[in-house]
Amino acid sequence: MSDVEERIDDLKQSIQEFVRNVGIEFNKVYNSQLQVHNSQLRTEAEMREFKTEMREFKDEMREFKDEMREFKDEMREFKDEMREFKDEMGEFKDATHQANRDMNRRWGELANKMGTLVEDLVAPSLGRIVKDLTGQDVVDLSVRRKRQHNGQSQEFDAIAITADRQIGLNSTKSSLRSADIDHFIDQELPAFRRFFPEYADYPIVGILASLAVEDSVLNYAERRGLVVLGVGDALMEIKNHSGFIPKYWV
């Protein structure tokens, strides 16, 4: 083979090697670009999917806010209805209390005319009231109790004796006056001790009952330590002011 032929062969080999290397590099660049392109496509698809999900989420949140707004409106309407119901119940209770008081007052007026005020209003309430005052059940309740002593006779409107040896002594008047308070303390309490010596060591709480009690008379009775009853929702109820502590005579 001549030198020219050898050079031609070498040149062919060099060209072939060059072409091969160029092809390899081209493939590398092409594959790299293809990967970048595919990655971009995936990213764009993911972004589109993400935007779609965000749009759906916003729609769901909008629906949720609408539902919450409707729920709040319903709760507001429910509260308004409950407020109206409470107002109506309050008015009903007030009307019922007033009706009870009016009925008890008319009953008291009738009982007063018939002379049965103690029996009809005071006696049915005295056990409950004495228990509220002393914390003890009444084990002995007598009405229009008469007793003779040393040739004398005395009647007491109502006497309530508790399980722990306390006494609620009642005097009932159709209309209570200051003079009735003085008479109860100065006359009736000492008389009870004389006519019932078996109760000499029992502490006594004085209980005055009446259909009508003026504020000035009520205040005077409280200063003297007496419990005052008047017509209320449950026949007779305590009319003394809050915080009043009755006096016990021993």
Tab-separated table of C-alpha atoms in Angstrom:
chain	number	residue	atom	x	y	z
A	1	MET	CA	0.000	0.000	0.000
A	2	SER	CA	1.328	3.360	-0.942
A	3	ASP	CA	1.768	6.302	1.397
A	4	VAL	CA	-1.148	8.027	-0.231
A	5	GLU	CA	-3.447	5.121	0.455
A	6	GLU	CA	-2.253	4.900	4.056
A	7	ARG	CA	-2.929	8.581	4.543
A	8	ILE	CA	-6.360	8.181	3.004
A	9	ASP	CA	-7.109	5.288	5.406
A	10	ASP	CA	-5.885	7.321	8.383
A	11	LEU	CA	-7.987	10.222	7.280
A	12	LYS	CA	-11.028	7.972	6.916
A	13	GLN	CA	-10.463	6.613	10.441
A	14	SER	CA	-10.045	10.088	11.859
A	15	ILE	CA	-13.215	11.237	10.125
A	16	GLN	CA	-15.078	8.178	11.366
A	17	GLU	CA	-13.808	8.732	14.917
A	18	PHE	CA	-14.774	12.370	14.749
A	19	VAL	CA	-18.226	11.521	13.474
A	20	ARG	CA	-18.622	8.904	16.198
A	21	ASN	CA	-17.575	11.376	18.931
A	22	VAL	CA	-19.832	14.061	17.534
A	23	GLY	CA	-22.707	11.580	17.523
A	24	ILE	CA	-22.050	10.629	21.114
A	25	GLU	CA	-21.940	14.279	22.215
A	26	PHE	CA	-25.063	15.035	20.194
A	27	ASN	CA	-26.878	12.160	21.836
A	28	LYS	CA	-25.789	13.398	25.266
A	29	VAL	CA	-26.974	16.909	24.536
A	30	TYR	CA	-30.183	15.661	22.978
A	31	ASN	CA	-30.945	13.353	25.888
A	32	SER	CA	-30.193	16.137	28.355
A	33	GLN	CA	-32.464	18.544	26.514
A	34	LEU	CA	-35.111	15.871	26.287
A	35	GLN	CA	-34.921	15.292	30.070
A	36	VAL	CA	-35.206	19.015	30.719
A	37	HIS	CA	-38.157	19.222	28.368
A	38	ASN	CA	-39.861	16.250	30.004
A	39	SER	CA	-39.183	17.721	33.426
A	40	GLN	CA	-40.730	20.995	32.333
A	41	LEU	CA	-43.735	19.137	31.000
A	42	ARG	CA	-44.116	17.268	34.281
A	43	THR	CA	-43.749	20.502	36.262
A	44	GLU	CA	-46.320	22.250	34.101
A	45	ALA	CA	-48.707	19.303	34.494
A	46	GLU	CA	-48.174	19.284	38.250
A	47	MET	CA	-48.727	23.031	38.370
A	48	ARG	CA	-51.937	22.671	36.374
A	49	GLU	CA	-53.061	19.886	38.710
A	50	PHE	CA	-52.115	21.975	41.758
A	51	LYS	CA	-54.027	24.976	40.398
A	52	THR	CA	-57.022	22.766	39.760
A	53	GLU	CA	-56.874	21.392	43.317
A	54	MET	CA	-56.524	24.915	44.730
A	55	ARG	CA	-59.534	26.044	42.683
A	56	GLU	CA	-61.555	23.110	44.000
A	57	PHE	CA	-60.383	23.841	47.545
A	58	LYS	CA	-61.414	27.484	47.222
A	59	ASP	CA	-64.807	26.392	45.946
A	60	GLU	CA	-65.190	24.029	48.913
A	61	MET	CA	-64.143	26.782	51.315
A	62	ARG	CA	-66.667	29.133	49.727
A	63	GLU	CA	-69.386	26.510	50.155
A	64	PHE	CA	-68.267	25.933	53.759
A	65	LYS	CA	-68.412	29.674	54.501
A	66	ASP	CA	-71.879	29.840	52.978
A	67	GLU	CA	-72.987	26.896	55.134
A	68	MET	CA	-71.474	28.525	58.245
A	69	ARG	CA	-73.253	31.774	57.422
A	70	GLU	CA	-76.520	29.887	57.101
A	71	PHE	CA	-75.806	28.058	60.365
A	72	LYS	CA	-75.097	31.364	62.144
A	73	ASP	CA	-78.322	32.808	60.789
A	74	GLU	CA	-80.229	29.744	62.009
A	75	MET	CA	-78.563	29.996	65.446
A	76	ARG	CA	-79.435	33.691	65.605
A	77	GLU	CA	-83.048	32.883	64.773
A	78	PHE	CA	-83.020	30.083	67.366
A	79	LYS	CA	-81.632	32.446	70.022
A	80	ASP	CA	-84.269	35.017	69.166
A	81	GLU	CA	-86.970	32.361	69.468
A	82	MET	CA	-85.539	31.180	72.804
A	83	ARG	CA	-85.423	34.776	74.060
A	84	GLU	CA	-89.044	35.249	73.052
A	85	PHE	CA	-89.924	31.935	74.720
A	86	LYS	CA	-88.139	32.962	77.930
A	87	ASP	CA	-89.919	36.312	77.889
A	88	GLU	CA	-93.248	34.575	77.404
A	89	MET	CA	-92.444	32.101	80.198
A	90	GLY	CA	-91.405	34.984	82.442
A	91	GLU	CA	-94.655	36.774	81.721
A	92	PHE	CA	-96.546	33.531	82.310
A	93	LYS	CA	-94.779	32.969	85.639
A	94	ASP	CA	-95.422	36.553	86.696
A	95	ALA	CA	-99.070	36.205	85.737
A	96	THR	CA	-99.266	32.885	87.611
A	97	HIS	CA	-97.624	34.374	90.719
A	98	GLN	CA	-99.963	37.342	90.575
A	99	ALA	CA	-102.966	35.040	90.140
A	100	ASN	CA	-101.827	32.952	93.129
A	101	ARG	CA	-101.343	36.061	95.252
A	102	ASP	CA	-104.732	37.442	94.237
A	103	MET	CA	-106.428	34.126	94.949
A	104	ASN	CA	-104.706	33.777	98.330
A	105	ARG	CA	-105.579	37.375	99.184
A	106	ARG	CA	-109.242	36.829	98.337
A	107	TRP	CA	-109.173	33.596	100.300
A	108	GLY	CA	-107.603	35.434	103.212
A	109	GLU	CA	-110.239	38.138	103.097
A	110	LEU	CA	-112.959	35.503	103.071
A	111	ALA	CA	-111.296	33.565	105.893
A	112	ASN	CA	-110.962	36.783	107.870
A	113	LYS	CA	-114.679	37.467	107.497
A	114	MET	CA	-115.425	33.942	108.643
A	115	GLY	CA	-112.934	34.132	111.504
A	116	THR	CA	-110.859	31.222	110.123
A	117	LEU	CA	-107.732	33.070	109.036
A	118	VAL	CA	-105.495	31.032	111.324
A	119	GLU	CA	-106.984	27.709	110.279
A	120	ASP	CA	-107.121	28.403	106.522
A	121	LEU	CA	-103.912	30.328	105.810
A	122	VAL	CA	-101.546	30.386	108.778
A	123	ALA	CA	-101.709	26.806	110.054
A	124	PRO	CA	-101.124	25.163	106.618
A	125	SER	CA	-98.027	27.339	106.154
A	126	LEU	CA	-96.604	27.325	109.668
A	127	GLY	CA	-94.842	23.954	109.525
A	128	ARG	CA	-92.983	24.929	106.326
A	129	ILE	CA	-92.078	28.366	107.650
A	130	VAL	CA	-90.833	27.136	111.033
A	131	LYS	CA	-88.689	24.530	109.283
A	132	ASP	CA	-87.232	27.274	107.070
A	133	LEU	CA	-86.433	29.302	110.186
A	134	THR	CA	-85.058	26.551	112.436
A	135	GLY	CA	-83.993	23.832	110.013
A	136	GLN	CA	-86.084	21.331	111.984
A	137	ASP	CA	-89.334	19.515	111.208
A	138	VAL	CA	-92.395	20.473	113.236
A	139	VAL	CA	-93.536	17.488	115.294
A	140	ASP	CA	-96.448	19.177	117.102
A	141	LEU	CA	-98.701	21.854	115.594
A	142	SER	CA	-101.758	23.128	117.428
A	143	VAL	CA	-104.267	25.794	116.368
A	144	ARG	CA	-106.465	27.866	118.674
A	145	ARG	CA	-104.714	26.213	121.604
A	146	LYS	CA	-106.473	26.936	124.908
A	147	ARG	CA	-104.921	26.402	128.310
A	148	GLN	CA	-106.070	27.105	131.885
A	149	HIS	CA	-103.710	28.029	134.680
A	150	ASN	CA	-104.483	29.207	138.250
A	151	GLY	CA	-108.126	29.819	137.375
A	152	GLN	CA	-107.274	31.819	134.251
A	153	SER	CA	-107.736	30.866	130.586
A	154	GLN	CA	-105.663	31.854	127.565
A	155	GLU	CA	-105.922	31.022	123.859
A	156	PHE	CA	-102.967	31.076	121.477
A	157	ASP	CA	-103.516	31.260	117.736
A	158	ALA	CA	-100.941	28.662	116.697
A	159	ILE	CA	-98.052	26.808	118.339
A	160	ALA	CA	-95.436	24.817	116.422
A	161	ILE	CA	-92.906	22.635	118.275
A	162	THR	CA	-89.848	21.274	116.462
A	163	ALA	CA	-87.950	18.029	116.896
A	164	ASP	CA	-85.052	19.821	118.620
A	165	ARG	CA	-87.299	21.497	121.234
A	166	GLN	CA	-87.833	24.910	119.649
A	167	ILE	CA	-91.169	26.725	119.517
A	168	GLY	CA	-92.735	28.932	116.877
A	169	LEU	CA	-95.422	30.983	118.620
A	170	ASN	CA	-97.908	32.664	116.303
A	171	SER	CA	-100.304	35.554	116.717
A	172	THR	CA	-102.503	36.410	113.726
A	173	LYS	CA	-104.181	39.755	113.027
A	174	SER	CA	-106.263	40.857	110.053
A	175	SER	CA	-104.247	44.092	109.985
A	176	LEU	CA	-101.005	44.302	111.929
A	177	ARG	CA	-100.246	47.414	114.001
A	178	SER	CA	-97.293	48.491	116.085
A	179	ALA	CA	-99.427	48.074	119.233
A	180	ASP	CA	-99.933	44.400	118.312
A	181	ILE	CA	-96.163	43.922	118.283
A	182	ASP	CA	-95.792	45.419	121.741
A	183	HIS	CA	-98.689	43.366	123.070
A	184	PHE	CA	-97.222	40.140	121.692
A	185	ILE	CA	-93.833	40.740	123.322
A	186	ASP	CA	-95.101	42.198	126.586
A	187	GLN	CA	-98.194	40.024	127.103
A	188	GLU	CA	-98.418	36.911	124.929
A	189	LEU	CA	-94.847	35.664	125.269
A	190	PRO	CA	-94.851	35.851	129.107
A	191	ALA	CA	-98.349	34.333	129.150
A	192	PHE	CA	-97.156	31.357	127.121
A	193	ARG	CA	-94.414	30.691	129.670
A	194	ARG	CA	-96.976	30.787	132.505
A	195	PHE	CA	-99.595	28.617	130.815
A	196	PHE	CA	-97.105	26.084	129.428
A	197	PRO	CA	-94.472	25.581	132.141
A	198	GLU	CA	-93.487	22.254	130.550
A	199	TYR	CA	-91.890	24.288	127.767
A	200	ALA	CA	-89.988	26.607	130.084
A	201	ASP	CA	-86.584	25.688	128.634
A	202	TYR	CA	-87.729	25.797	124.984
A	203	PRO	CA	-86.473	28.846	123.019
A	204	ILE	CA	-89.314	30.715	121.308
A	205	VAL	CA	-89.345	32.540	117.979
A	206	GLY	CA	-92.221	34.996	117.649
A	207	ILE	CA	-94.233	34.834	114.414
A	208	LEU	CA	-96.840	37.456	113.544
A	209	ALA	CA	-99.182	36.910	110.597
A	210	SER	CA	-101.481	39.364	108.864
A	211	LEU	CA	-103.272	40.072	105.597
A	212	ALA	CA	-101.879	43.607	105.442
A	213	VAL	CA	-98.527	44.823	106.772
A	214	GLU	CA	-97.282	48.364	106.299
A	215	ASP	CA	-93.552	48.901	105.780
A	216	SER	CA	-93.203	50.938	108.957
A	217	VAL	CA	-94.842	48.166	111.005
A	218	LEU	CA	-92.684	45.514	109.329
A	219	ASN	CA	-89.541	47.506	110.119
A	220	TYR	CA	-90.627	47.884	113.751
A	221	ALA	CA	-91.316	44.145	114.052
A	222	GLU	CA	-87.863	43.366	112.646
A	223	ARG	CA	-86.212	45.702	115.141
A	224	ARG	CA	-87.953	43.750	117.908
A	225	GLY	CA	-86.808	40.452	116.391
A	226	LEU	CA	-90.172	39.128	115.203
A	227	VAL	CA	-90.914	37.172	112.057
A	228	VAL	CA	-93.747	38.651	109.979
A	229	LEU	CA	-95.921	36.599	107.601
A	230	GLY	CA	-98.137	37.889	104.828
A	231	VAL	CA	-100.116	36.539	101.912
A	232	GLY	CA	-97.893	35.337	99.062
A	233	ASP	CA	-97.616	32.741	96.313
A	234	ALA	CA	-97.777	29.816	98.758
A	235	LEU	CA	-100.539	30.941	101.143
A	236	MET	CA	-98.452	32.730	103.784
A	237	GLU	CA	-94.797	33.643	103.307
A	238	ILE	CA	-92.109	35.447	105.283
A	239	LYS	CA	-92.136	39.181	104.593
A	240	ASN	CA	-88.967	40.075	106.503
A	241	HIS	CA	-86.162	41.651	104.549
A	242	SER	CA	-83.222	39.607	103.268
A	243	GLY	CA	-80.618	38.970	105.965
A	244	PHE	CA	-83.099	39.281	108.846
A	245	ILE	CA	-82.249	37.075	111.851
A	246	PRO	CA	-85.138	36.373	114.236
A	247	LYS	CA	-84.752	36.731	117.985
A	248	TYR	CA	-85.169	33.702	120.228
A	249	TRP	CA	-86.773	34.278	123.624
A	250	VAL	CA	-85.368	31.958	126.267
